C-alpha cells in the first residue's frame, strides 16, 4: 500500500473512539516489527523516525525501509518525522518521501512557534503531507513539580485554541503530565486540562511520552480524545533486554541474526499489546 497521512487515519480514529500508535524505528528489525504487528493486528500504524534515528540510519535508508515495508502491507501506514526541530530537516524529510512531519517549536515563544509551524503547514499542505506541532513542554515534566510550574510547562488550553486556528495543523502534541524516557514514579496526567483542550480545539490530540503510562490512564486519555499515542522507550527496552538476555545465555554465539531475531519478536509483542490497548486492532 502507498503511504497515507495523519489526516487519512486520525479522523477515523477520533470518530471510532480509538487511538493509533506511533512507534519509533531506528533500524530494520524495528521497522519490520512495527509493520508485521500492524498486519497481524489489522491495525493502521504510524512509523516515526526522530532526527536522531535519521542521523543514525540515514534518511534514504529510513525512507526505503519504511516504503518497502508499507508496499507489502495491506494496512494503512504513515511515515512520520518525530520532533523535527529544524525547518530545513523537516523540508528534507518532505522531499525524501515522508508522508507526515512533526515540527516541534515547543521551546520557542508562542508567536515564533506559530510562525514557523505556519510555514511548514504551507509547504506540507501543497504536497499532501500532514503536520503535527507541539505546544507546551513535554520533556521537562517531573513528578514533583509544583502547580505553578505545571501551569508554566503544560499546554494552556486557550493558547492551544489560538495555535490550532492560526496554524491549521493536522494534529497537536500537548503537555499534560507525560514525559519522555523511563518514569521515576507513576505519571499523573492532567485529565481536566486534556478535556478543556479537546473542547476548545477540533484537532486530533497527540500524547508523547506514553511508554510506562498505566493502561487505565491510556484508556482514559483515549476516551477524552487522544488519537495518536507515541511509544519509543517501551520498544527499546523490550528489544535491548531480549538481545542482552540472548547474549548472556549464548555467550559464544556471534551471529547477529540469532541475537536480533528474538529482540524483534519481543518488540512485536509489546507493539501488538499497545495496538490492542489503544483500540486500533481490527480497524484496518
Ligand atoms: O516522540 C516520541 C515519544 O514521545 C516517545 O515517548 O519515551 O515514552 O516512549 P516514550
Ligand atoms: Zn515525543
PDB file of N, CA, C and O in Angstrom, residues 35 99 131 164 239 244 264 267:
ATOM      1  N   UNK A  35       5.691  -3.103  11.333  1.00  0.00           N
ATOM      2  CA  UNK A  35       4.810  -3.402  10.201  1.00  0.00           C
ATOM      3  C   UNK A  35       4.153  -4.780  10.358  1.00  0.00           C
ATOM      4  O   UNK A  35       2.958  -4.934  10.097  1.00  0.00           O
ATOM      5  N   UNK A  99       5.385  10.961   4.577  1.00  0.00           N
ATOM      6  CA  UNK A  99       4.002  11.364   4.309  1.00  0.00           C
ATOM      7  C   UNK A  99       3.465  12.280   5.398  1.00  0.00           C
ATOM      8  O   UNK A  99       2.351  12.796   5.306  1.00  0.00           O
ATOM      9  N   UNK A 131       0.876  17.533   9.051  1.00  0.00           N
ATOM     10  CA  UNK A 131       1.772  18.198  10.013  1.00  0.00           C
ATOM     11  C   UNK A 131       1.247  18.087  11.441  1.00  0.00           C
ATOM     12  O   UNK A 131       0.084  18.386  11.719  1.00  0.00           O
ATOM     13  N   UNK A 164      -3.979  26.350  17.069  1.00  0.00           N
ATOM     14  CA  UNK A 164      -4.591  25.494  16.040  1.00  0.00           C
ATOM     15  C   UNK A 164      -5.291  26.350  14.975  1.00  0.00           C
ATOM     16  O   UNK A 164      -5.169  26.095  13.771  1.00  0.00           O
ATOM     17  N   UNK A 239      13.386  -4.642  23.108  1.00  0.00           N
ATOM     18  CA  UNK A 239      14.352  -5.069  22.085  1.00  0.00           C
ATOM     19  C   UNK A 239      15.726  -5.345  22.718  1.00  0.00           C
ATOM     20  O   UNK A 239      16.299  -6.428  22.557  1.00  0.00           O
ATOM     21  N   UNK A 244      20.175  -8.722  25.066  1.00  0.00           N
ATOM     22  CA  UNK A 244      21.128  -8.931  26.172  1.00  0.00           C
ATOM     23  C   UNK A 244      20.912 -10.313  26.791  1.00  0.00           C
ATOM     24  O   UNK A 244      21.870 -11.045  27.048  1.00  0.00           O
ATOM     25  N   UNK A 264      13.543  -8.741  17.934  1.00  0.00           N
ATOM     26  CA  UNK A 264      12.426  -8.296  17.082  1.00  0.00           C
ATOM     27  C   UNK A 264      11.104  -8.888  17.583  1.00  0.00           C
ATOM     28  O   UNK A 264      10.089  -8.182  17.658  1.00  0.00           O
ATOM     29  N   UNK A 267       9.960  -6.980  20.556  1.00  0.00           N
ATOM     30  CA  UNK A 267       9.400  -5.675  20.154  1.00  0.00           C
ATOM     31  C   UNK A 267       7.977  -5.874  19.629  1.00  0.00           C
ATOM     32  O   UNK A 267       7.063  -5.115  19.967  1.00  0.00           O
TER      33      UNK A 267
END
